[in-house]
Each structure stands twice: as structure tokens, then as C-alpha cells.
Amino acid sequence: MITGELLGIEPLELKFPFELKKQISCSLQLSNKTDNYVAFKVKTTNPKKYCVRPNAGIVLPRSTCDVIVTMQAQKEAPPDMQCKDKFLLQSVKANDGVSARDINAEMFSKEAGHVVEECKLRVLYVSPPQPPSPVLEGSEEGSPPWGSVSDNGNVNGTDLSTGTRAFVEHLEPQDKPLEAGALISKLTDERNNAIQQNNKLHRELELLRCQGNKNRSGASLMFVIIIGLLGILLGYLMKKT
């Protein structure tokens, strides 16, 4: 925050979380710590690109005023995300009881002998805020698996690699039980079908064996009867001769 004789301004840089095709706003707070009425006016080097509300006004004694600066949606990003746009805030002591409707260009004219305070503000493009990363189950409380940050702000590469492997190993087993369960179920069904087919073949084979034994027994009995009848017939013929 910078404090002039008339107004305190915070912040001194207009930081816009830059995103393509999106209207972005940031704010300034003007503080009047004097017992006088203070008139202000905001100018920019690129008026078509920004909308300032209010761009001029009165800050009452011992009070504050918020100024909203809105950047129009941009179709392309500047090279290296550097912005050359600048703002100029002018402030001047005003008569007691004046309102924003009483402000005119003459009030900020140095040629007319008015004491005009000026503060230049630059524009910065910053990265938009990222959504928080989910905490993996099983990680220790307060110890994120994606690595630790040392006191100097550097990420510990060993922790990062370990965290990456742990993350992959944490995800892979979730799919493997599903595949293994499906495979086991399929193999179980095939085994049961094979057992049923085997039992069916055994039953059919036993049935064929029983039928074969019955056929062989009937053929033997018929053979004995035929032999007996032939013997009787032969004996009868021999007696007659």
C-alpha cells in the first residue's frame, strides 16, 4: 500500500488471473485519512480494453472507496504473458460538500495551479487459481503423496517420484481385482460344465455296458436251447434207425 498526502492506494499492481475469452476483474481500495474531501480520477493507456467503475469520484474524509477494474475478454494471450498497459490515478483536494457530479477536468489541471497527486499502477497477468488436488487414501495426515516442499520452496524430487509410484500403485489394484474376479468366475463356470459333461458320459457308458451284458446273456441262453433241441432231435432219429 502506498500512502500519499491525500489518498492511500492498495494494491499498487493490478493483477488479473488471465484466461482467454473470459472477462476478469480486480479491485483497488482508496483510503482518505485526511479531514478533507478528495476527488480522484483513473486513466489508462488502453481505455478500450478496460472498464473502470467508478473512473472518477469523491472519497469522503476518513473513509474508503473501492474501484473495480474489469478487463474485457481477450481472444489471444500476449507474448510471454507480459502486459504493457498502465493506469494513472490522480487525486486532488476538493471543496467540502462536493459530489461526483461536480468533478470536472479543470480540477485535475496542474496548469490551473491545482496540486495533483499522481500514482502509476502497472498491470500483471497471473495464472488462474487451480482446483485443490484430492488427497489419496492411505497417505499420512499432513504428508501429501505428491512430494514435500522444502523451506526454500523447492519440491523434493525423491518424494515426488515416490508419490507418483504410490499413486499409480494405488490406482492399478483397483482394476485388477475386477478382472481377476471375472476370470475366476469364468473358469469356475467352465470347470462346472466340464464336470457335468464328464458325469453324463460316465452314466451313458454304464448304460451301454448294462445293455451289452443283457444282450450277451440272452444270446447264450438261446444257444443252449438250440443245442439242446438239436441233441434231442438227433437222439430221436438215431433210435428210429
PDB file of C-alpha atoms in Angstrom:
ATOM      1  CA  MET A   1       0.000   0.000   0.000  1.00  0.00           C
ATOM      2  CA  ILE A   2       1.246   3.457  -0.856  1.00  0.00           C
ATOM      3  CA  THR A   3       0.143   6.433   1.211  1.00  0.00           C
ATOM      4  CA  GLY A   4       0.174   9.900  -0.310  1.00  0.00           C
ATOM      5  CA  GLU A   5      -0.813  13.123   1.339  1.00  0.00           C
ATOM      6  CA  LEU A   6      -4.364  12.675   0.112  1.00  0.00           C
ATOM      7  CA  LEU A   7      -5.127   9.014  -0.669  1.00  0.00           C
ATOM      8  CA  GLY A   8      -3.731   5.627   0.258  1.00  0.00           C
ATOM      9  CA  ILE A   9      -3.845   3.105  -2.609  1.00  0.00           C
ATOM     10  CA  GLU A  10      -3.850  -0.676  -2.320  1.00  0.00           C
ATOM     11  CA  PRO A  11      -2.603  -2.650  -4.198  1.00  0.00           C
ATOM     12  CA  LEU A  12      -0.073  -0.912  -6.410  1.00  0.00           C
ATOM     13  CA  GLU A  13      -0.340  -3.588  -9.117  1.00  0.00           C
ATOM     14  CA  LEU A  14      -3.476  -4.703 -10.922  1.00  0.00           C
ATOM     15  CA  LYS A  15      -3.223  -8.490 -11.028  1.00  0.00           C
ATOM     16  CA  PHE A  16      -5.537 -10.260 -13.448  1.00  0.00           C
ATOM     17  CA  PRO A  17      -5.824 -14.113 -13.389  1.00  0.00           C
ATOM     18  CA  PHE A  18      -5.539 -14.306 -17.167  1.00  0.00           C
ATOM     19  CA  GLU A  19      -7.869 -16.647 -19.080  1.00  0.00           C
ATOM     20  CA  LEU A  20      -8.736 -16.478 -22.757  1.00  0.00           C
ATOM     21  CA  LYS A  21     -12.237 -15.376 -23.753  1.00  0.00           C
ATOM     22  CA  LYS A  22     -13.166 -14.515 -20.188  1.00  0.00           C
ATOM     23  CA  GLN A  23     -13.913 -11.162 -18.567  1.00  0.00           C
ATOM     24  CA  ILE A  24     -11.739 -10.647 -15.470  1.00  0.00           C
ATOM     25  CA  SER A  25     -11.934  -8.066 -12.683  1.00  0.00           C
ATOM     26  CA  CYS A  26      -9.745  -6.830  -9.841  1.00  0.00           C
ATOM     27  CA  SER A  27     -10.173  -4.046  -7.330  1.00  0.00           C
ATOM     28  CA  LEU A  28      -8.399  -1.055  -5.819  1.00  0.00           C
ATOM     29  CA  GLN A  29      -9.098   0.434  -2.437  1.00  0.00           C
ATOM     30  CA  LEU A  30      -8.630   4.157  -1.933  1.00  0.00           C
ATOM     31  CA  SER A  31      -8.268   5.372   1.651  1.00  0.00           C
ATOM     32  CA  ASN A  32      -8.758   9.001   2.692  1.00  0.00           C
ATOM     33  CA  LYS A  33      -7.170   9.520   6.089  1.00  0.00           C
ATOM     34  CA  THR A  34      -7.452  13.299   5.965  1.00  0.00           C
ATOM     35  CA  ASP A  35     -10.213  15.590   7.103  1.00  0.00           C
ATOM     36  CA  ASN A  36     -10.754  16.892   3.572  1.00  0.00           C
ATOM     37  CA  TYR A  37     -12.886  15.848   0.636  1.00  0.00           C
ATOM     38  CA  VAL A  38     -10.650  14.237  -2.019  1.00  0.00           C
ATOM     39  CA  ALA A  39     -11.545  13.914  -5.692  1.00  0.00           C
ATOM     40  CA  PHE A  40      -9.948  11.174  -7.790  1.00  0.00           C
ATOM     41  CA  LYS A  41      -9.791  10.186 -11.424  1.00  0.00           C
ATOM     42  CA  VAL A  42      -8.493   6.982 -13.048  1.00  0.00           C
ATOM     43  CA  LYS A  43      -6.864   6.971 -16.503  1.00  0.00           C
ATOM     44  CA  THR A  44      -5.446   4.084 -18.558  1.00  0.00           C
ATOM     45  CA  THR A  45      -3.229   3.734 -21.618  1.00  0.00           C
ATOM     46  CA  ASN A  46      -5.737   1.279 -23.135  1.00  0.00           C
ATOM     47  CA  PRO A  47      -9.283   2.558 -22.438  1.00  0.00           C
ATOM     48  CA  LYS A  48     -10.945   0.185 -24.930  1.00  0.00           C
ATOM     49  CA  LYS A  49      -9.581  -2.831 -23.109  1.00  0.00           C
ATOM     50  CA  TYR A  50     -10.617  -1.892 -19.552  1.00  0.00           C
ATOM     51  CA  CYS A  51     -13.750  -0.711 -17.819  1.00  0.00           C
ATOM     52  CA  VAL A  52     -13.244   1.271 -14.564  1.00  0.00           C
ATOM     53  CA  ARG A  53     -16.129   1.773 -12.151  1.00  0.00           C
ATOM     54  CA  PRO A  54     -16.133   4.440 -10.891  1.00  0.00           C
ATOM     55  CA  ASN A  55     -13.486   6.105 -13.014  1.00  0.00           C
ATOM     56  CA  ALA A  56     -13.926   9.317 -11.030  1.00  0.00           C
ATOM     57  CA  GLY A  57     -15.409  10.137  -7.661  1.00  0.00           C
ATOM     58  CA  ILE A  58     -15.157  11.662  -4.222  1.00  0.00           C
ATOM     59  CA  VAL A  59     -13.640   9.981  -1.170  1.00  0.00           C
ATOM     60  CA  LEU A  60     -15.142  11.431   1.967  1.00  0.00           C
ATOM     61  CA  PRO A  61     -12.943  12.339   4.958  1.00  0.00           C
ATOM     62  CA  ARG A  62     -11.761   9.329   6.979  1.00  0.00           C
ATOM     63  CA  SER A  63     -13.409   6.865   4.616  1.00  0.00           C
ATOM     64  CA  THR A  64     -12.565   4.462   1.800  1.00  0.00           C
ATOM     65  CA  CYS A  65     -13.723   3.831  -1.758  1.00  0.00           C
ATOM     66  CA  ASP A  66     -13.429   0.663  -3.853  1.00  0.00           C
ATOM     67  CA  VAL A  67     -12.672   0.913  -7.569  1.00  0.00           C
ATOM     68  CA  ILE A  68     -13.382  -2.116  -9.786  1.00  0.00           C
ATOM     69  CA  VAL A  69     -11.246  -2.546 -12.910  1.00  0.00           C
ATOM     70  CA  THR A  70     -12.594  -5.055 -15.444  1.00  0.00           C
ATOM     71  CA  MET A  71     -10.553  -6.364 -18.364  1.00  0.00           C
ATOM     72  CA  GLN A  72     -12.573  -7.318 -21.418  1.00  0.00           C
ATOM     73  CA  ALA A  73     -12.378 -10.904 -22.706  1.00  0.00           C
ATOM     74  CA  GLN A  74      -9.189 -11.443 -24.719  1.00  0.00           C
ATOM     75  CA  LYS A  75      -9.004 -13.655 -27.816  1.00  0.00           C
ATOM     76  CA  GLU A  76      -5.252 -14.316 -27.550  1.00  0.00           C
ATOM     77  CA  ALA A  77      -2.550 -14.184 -24.889  1.00  0.00           C
ATOM     78  CA  PRO A  78       0.252 -11.610 -25.128  1.00  0.00           C
ATOM     79  CA  PRO A  79       3.843 -12.808 -25.722  1.00  0.00           C
ATOM     80  CA  ASP A  80       5.403 -14.211 -22.547  1.00  0.00           C
ATOM     81  CA  MET A  81       2.262 -13.125 -20.666  1.00  0.00           C
ATOM     82  CA  GLN A  82       3.686  -9.607 -20.349  1.00  0.00           C
ATOM     83  CA  CYS A  83       1.343  -6.633 -20.329  1.00  0.00           C
ATOM     84  CA  LYS A  84       2.446  -3.090 -21.123  1.00  0.00           C
ATOM     85  CA  ASP A  85      -0.828  -1.448 -20.070  1.00  0.00           C
ATOM     86  CA  LYS A  86      -0.662   1.087 -17.249  1.00  0.00           C
ATOM     87  CA  PHE A  87      -3.059   3.075 -15.091  1.00  0.00           C
ATOM     88  CA  LEU A  88      -2.728   6.539 -13.602  1.00  0.00           C
ATOM     89  CA  LEU A  89      -4.683   7.566 -10.519  1.00  0.00           C
ATOM     90  CA  GLN A  90      -4.935  11.306  -9.914  1.00  0.00           C
ATOM     91  CA  SER A  91      -6.206  12.812  -6.681  1.00  0.00           C
ATOM     92  CA  VAL A  92      -6.786  16.383  -5.622  1.00  0.00           C
ATOM     93  CA  LYS A  93      -8.203  18.162  -2.607  1.00  0.00           C
ATOM     94  CA  ALA A  94     -11.824  19.200  -3.187  1.00  0.00           C
ATOM     95  CA  ASN A  95     -14.204  21.602  -1.541  1.00  0.00           C
ATOM     96  CA  ASP A  96     -16.322  20.305   1.298  1.00  0.00           C
ATOM     97  CA  GLY A  97     -19.720  19.003   0.284  1.00  0.00           C
ATOM     98  CA  VAL A  98     -18.889  18.324  -3.384  1.00  0.00           C
ATOM     99  CA  SER A  99     -20.192  15.184  -5.101  1.00  0.00           C
ATOM    100  CA  ALA A 100     -19.073  13.056  -8.044  1.00  0.00           C
ATOM    101  CA  ARG A 101     -21.276  15.137 -10.352  1.00  0.00           C
ATOM    102  CA  ASP A 102     -19.165  18.210  -9.541  1.00  0.00           C
ATOM    103  CA  ILE A 103     -15.940  16.629 -10.820  1.00  0.00           C
ATOM    104  CA  ASN A 104     -14.509  18.146 -13.996  1.00  0.00           C
ATOM    105  CA  ALA A 105     -11.234  18.104 -15.915  1.00  0.00           C
ATOM    106  CA  GLU A 106     -10.280  21.535 -14.610  1.00  0.00           C
ATOM    107  CA  MET A 107      -9.948  20.137 -11.061  1.00  0.00           C
ATOM    108  CA  PHE A 108      -7.002  17.948 -12.191  1.00  0.00           C
ATOM    109  CA  SER A 109      -5.236  20.615 -14.242  1.00  0.00           C
ATOM    110  CA  LYS A 110      -1.772  21.450 -12.960  1.00  0.00           C
ATOM    111  CA  GLU A 111      -1.665  24.444 -15.248  1.00  0.00           C
ATOM    112  CA  ALA A 112      -4.552  25.927 -13.281  1.00  0.00           C
ATOM    113  CA  GLY A 113      -2.432  25.793 -10.144  1.00  0.00           C
ATOM    114  CA  HIS A 114      -4.045  22.727  -8.558  1.00  0.00           C
ATOM    115  CA  VAL A 115      -1.861  20.375  -6.531  1.00  0.00           C
ATOM    116  CA  VAL A 116      -2.484  16.988  -8.138  1.00  0.00           C
ATOM    117  CA  GLU A 117      -1.114  13.773  -6.695  1.00  0.00           C
ATOM    118  CA  GLU A 118      -0.431  11.015  -9.220  1.00  0.00           C
ATOM    119  CA  CYS A 119       0.209   7.309  -8.771  1.00  0.00           C
ATOM    120  CA  LYS A 120       1.107   4.966 -11.611  1.00  0.00           C
ATOM    121  CA  LEU A 121      -0.180   1.379 -11.484  1.00  0.00           C
ATOM    122  CA  ARG A 122       1.045  -1.417 -13.734  1.00  0.00           C
ATOM    123  CA  VAL A 123      -0.869  -4.465 -14.945  1.00  0.00           C
ATOM    124  CA  LEU A 124       0.272  -8.028 -14.278  1.00  0.00           C
ATOM    125  CA  TYR A 125      -1.114 -11.273 -15.664  1.00  0.00           C
ATOM    126  CA  VAL A 126      -1.035 -14.158 -13.203  1.00  0.00           C
ATOM    127  CA  SER A 127      -2.042 -17.803 -13.505  1.00  0.00           C
ATOM    128  CA  PRO A 128      -5.661 -18.557 -12.596  1.00  0.00           C
ATOM    129  CA  PRO A 129      -6.162 -20.418  -9.307  1.00  0.00           C
ATOM    130  CA  GLN A 130      -6.011 -24.203  -9.648  1.00  0.00           C
ATOM    131  CA  PRO A 131      -8.590 -26.510  -8.026  1.00  0.00           C
ATOM    132  CA  PRO A 132      -7.252 -28.373  -4.968  1.00  0.00           C
ATOM    133  CA  SER A 133      -5.815 -31.835  -5.632  1.00  0.00           C
ATOM    134  CA  PRO A 134      -7.625 -34.767  -3.960  1.00  0.00           C
ATOM    135  CA  VAL A 135      -5.800 -36.418  -1.044  1.00  0.00           C
ATOM    136  CA  LEU A 136      -5.137 -40.111  -1.650  1.00  0.00           C
ATOM    137  CA  GLU A 137      -6.413 -42.603   0.889  1.00  0.00           C
ATOM    138  CA  GLY A 138      -3.746 -44.232   2.979  1.00  0.00           C
ATOM    139  CA  SER A 139      -1.394 -41.246   2.940  1.00  0.00           C
ATOM    140  CA  GLU A 140      -0.310 -39.922   6.285  1.00  0.00           C
ATOM    141  CA  GLU A 141      -2.162 -36.904   7.579  1.00  0.00           C
ATOM    142  CA  GLY A 142      -0.268 -33.759   6.746  1.00  0.00           C
ATOM    143  CA  SER A 143       2.087 -35.615   4.414  1.00  0.00           C
ATOM    144  CA  PRO A 144       0.851 -35.341   0.796  1.00  0.00           C
ATOM    145  CA  PRO A 145       1.949 -38.208  -1.511  1.00  0.00           C
ATOM    146  CA  TRP A 146       2.923 -35.880  -4.358  1.00  0.00           C
ATOM    147  CA  GLY A 147       6.072 -34.667  -2.665  1.00  0.00           C
ATOM    148  CA  SER A 148       7.189 -32.261   0.001  1.00  0.00           C
ATOM    149  CA  VAL A 149       8.262 -28.661  -0.252  1.00  0.00           C
ATOM    150  CA  SER A 150      11.469 -27.613   1.453  1.00  0.00           C
ATOM    151  CA  ASP A 151      11.929 -24.369   3.345  1.00  0.00           C
ATOM    152  CA  ASN A 152      13.299 -22.620   0.263  1.00  0.00           C
ATOM    153  CA  GLY A 153      10.192 -23.520  -1.780  1.00  0.00           C
ATOM    154  CA  ASN A 154      11.767 -26.307  -3.867  1.00  0.00           C
ATOM    155  CA  VAL A 155       9.897 -29.542  -4.420  1.00  0.00           C
ATOM    156  CA  ASN A 156      11.663 -32.672  -3.161  1.00  0.00           C
ATOM    157  CA  GLY A 157      12.189 -34.782  -6.305  1.00  0.00           C
ATOM    158  CA  THR A 158      12.586 -38.051  -4.362  1.00  0.00           C
ATOM    159  CA  ASP A 159       9.296 -37.539  -2.594  1.00  0.00           C
ATOM    160  CA  LEU A 160       7.662 -36.599  -5.886  1.00  0.00           C
ATOM    161  CA  SER A 161       8.834 -39.816  -7.596  1.00  0.00           C
ATOM    162  CA  THR A 162       7.795 -41.898  -4.613  1.00  0.00           C
ATOM    163  CA  GLY A 163       4.444 -40.177  -4.527  1.00  0.00           C
ATOM    164  CA  THR A 164       3.926 -40.795  -8.243  1.00  0.00           C
ATOM    165  CA  ARG A 165       4.689 -44.503  -7.901  1.00  0.00           C
ATOM    166  CA  ALA A 166       2.426 -44.745  -4.868  1.00  0.00           C
ATOM    167  CA  PHE A 167      -0.328 -43.002  -6.799  1.00  0.00           C
ATOM    168  CA  VAL A 168      -0.004 -45.438  -9.739  1.00  0.00           C
ATOM    169  CA  GLU A 169       0.203 -48.461  -7.453  1.00  0.00           C
ATOM    170  CA  HIS A 170      -2.823 -47.171  -5.616  1.00  0.00           C
ATOM    171  CA  LEU A 171      -4.859 -46.941  -8.797  1.00  0.00           C
ATOM    172  CA  GLU A 172      -3.803 -50.159 -10.568  1.00  0.00           C
ATOM    173  CA  PRO A 173      -5.035 -52.681  -7.940  1.00  0.00           C
ATOM    174  CA  GLN A 174      -8.494 -51.161  -8.134  1.00  0.00           C
ATOM    175  CA  ASP A 175      -8.911 -52.552 -11.660  1.00  0.00           C
ATOM    176  CA  LYS A 176      -7.045 -55.849 -11.189  1.00  0.00           C
ATOM    177  CA  PRO A 177      -9.492 -57.436  -8.673  1.00  0.00           C
ATOM    178  CA  LEU A 178     -12.350 -56.771 -11.092  1.00  0.00           C
ATOM    179  CA  GLU A 179     -10.522 -58.505 -13.949  1.00  0.00           C
ATOM    180  CA  ALA A 180      -9.331 -61.366 -11.725  1.00  0.00           C
ATOM    181  CA  GLY A 181     -12.815 -61.850 -10.282  1.00  0.00           C
ATOM    182  CA  ALA A 182     -14.344 -62.039 -13.752  1.00  0.00           C
ATOM    183  CA  LEU A 183     -11.665 -64.540 -14.872  1.00  0.00           C
ATOM    184  CA  ILE A 184     -12.152 -66.731 -11.796  1.00  0.00           C
ATOM    185  CA  SER A 185     -15.907 -66.717 -12.286  1.00  0.00           C
ATOM    186  CA  LYS A 186     -15.499 -67.715 -15.940  1.00  0.00           C
ATOM    187  CA  LEU A 187     -13.054 -70.536 -15.099  1.00  0.00           C
ATOM    188  CA  THR A 188     -15.372 -71.807 -12.348  1.00  0.00           C
ATOM    189  CA  ASP A 189     -18.290 -71.960 -14.770  1.00  0.00           C
ATOM    190  CA  GLU A 190     -16.185 -73.838 -17.341  1.00  0.00           C
ATOM    191  CA  ARG A 191     -14.999 -76.330 -14.710  1.00  0.00           C
ATOM    192  CA  ASN A 192     -18.551 -76.991 -13.538  1.00  0.00           C
ATOM    193  CA  ASN A 193     -19.668 -77.531 -17.136  1.00  0.00           C
ATOM    194  CA  ALA A 194     -16.775 -79.942 -17.719  1.00  0.00           C
ATOM    195  CA  ILE A 195     -17.668 -81.922 -14.586  1.00  0.00           C
ATOM    196  CA  GLN A 196     -21.291 -82.153 -15.665  1.00  0.00           C
ATOM    197  CA  GLN A 197     -20.281 -83.364 -19.141  1.00  0.00           C
ATOM    198  CA  ASN A 198     -17.927 -85.939 -17.600  1.00  0.00           C
ATOM    199  CA  ASN A 199     -20.637 -87.281 -15.275  1.00  0.00           C
ATOM    200  CA  LYS A 200     -23.067 -87.500 -18.197  1.00  0.00           C
ATOM    201  CA  LEU A 201     -20.565 -89.507 -20.256  1.00  0.00           C
ATOM    202  CA  HIS A 202     -19.990 -91.898 -17.339  1.00  0.00           C
ATOM    203  CA  ARG A 203     -23.719 -92.518 -16.976  1.00  0.00           C
ATOM    204  CA  GLU A 204     -24.123 -93.178 -20.694  1.00  0.00           C
ATOM    205  CA  LEU A 205     -21.153 -95.565 -20.679  1.00  0.00           C
ATOM    206  CA  GLU A 206     -22.586 -97.575 -17.743  1.00  0.00           C
ATOM    207  CA  LEU A 207     -25.936 -97.754 -19.518  1.00  0.00           C
ATOM    208  CA  LEU A 208     -24.258 -99.128 -22.640  1.00  0.00           C
ATOM    209  CA  ARG A 209     -22.378-101.722 -20.592  1.00  0.00           C
ATOM    210  CA  CYS A 210     -25.570-102.937 -18.912  1.00  0.00           C
ATOM    211  CA  GLN A 211     -27.344-103.249 -22.241  1.00  0.00           C
ATOM    212  CA  GLY A 212     -24.367-105.187 -23.670  1.00  0.00           C
ATOM    213  CA  ASN A 213     -24.362-107.672 -20.769  1.00  0.00           C
ATOM    214  CA  LYS A 214     -28.087-108.312 -21.173  1.00  0.00           C
ATOM    215  CA  ASN A 215     -27.677-108.953 -24.897  1.00  0.00           C
ATOM    216  CA  ARG A 216     -24.795-111.383 -24.297  1.00  0.00           C
ATOM    217  CA  SER A 217     -26.792-113.316 -21.656  1.00  0.00           C
ATOM    218  CA  GLY A 218     -29.810-113.683 -23.955  1.00  0.00           C
ATOM    219  CA  ALA A 219     -27.642-114.940 -26.826  1.00  0.00           C
ATOM    220  CA  SER A 220     -26.008-117.619 -24.607  1.00  0.00           C
ATOM    221  CA  LEU A 221     -29.354-118.928 -23.353  1.00  0.00           C
ATOM    222  CA  MET A 222     -30.726-119.139 -26.891  1.00  0.00           C
ATOM    223  CA  PHE A 223     -27.590-121.011 -27.990  1.00  0.00           C
ATOM    224  CA  VAL A 224     -28.028-123.586 -25.197  1.00  0.00           C
ATOM    225  CA  ILE A 225     -31.691-124.140 -26.087  1.00  0.00           C
ATOM    226  CA  ILE A 226     -30.865-124.616 -29.769  1.00  0.00           C
ATOM    227  CA  ILE A 227     -28.103-127.154 -28.917  1.00  0.00           C
ATOM    228  CA  GLY A 228     -30.472-128.996 -26.618  1.00  0.00           C
ATOM    229  CA  LEU A 229     -33.166-129.222 -29.260  1.00  0.00           C
ATOM    230  CA  LEU A 230     -30.645-130.443 -31.810  1.00  0.00           C
ATOM    231  CA  GLY A 231     -29.460-133.164 -29.371  1.00  0.00           C
ATOM    232  CA  ILE A 232     -32.989-134.375 -28.718  1.00  0.00           C
ATOM    233  CA  LEU A 233     -33.738-134.458 -32.429  1.00  0.00           C
ATOM    234  CA  LEU A 234     -30.553-136.312 -33.179  1.00  0.00           C
ATOM    235  CA  GLY A 235     -31.276-138.925 -30.442  1.00  0.00           C
ATOM    236  CA  TYR A 236     -34.764-139.473 -31.706  1.00  0.00           C
ATOM    237  CA  LEU A 237     -33.517-140.056 -35.242  1.00  0.00           C
ATOM    238  CA  MET A 238     -30.883-142.500 -34.060  1.00  0.00           C
ATOM    239  CA  LYS A 239     -33.461-144.541 -32.123  1.00  0.00           C
ATOM    240  CA  LYS A 240     -35.673-144.905 -35.175  1.00  0.00           C
ATOM    241  CA  THR A 241     -32.874-146.195 -37.286  1.00  0.00           C
TER     242      THR A 241
END
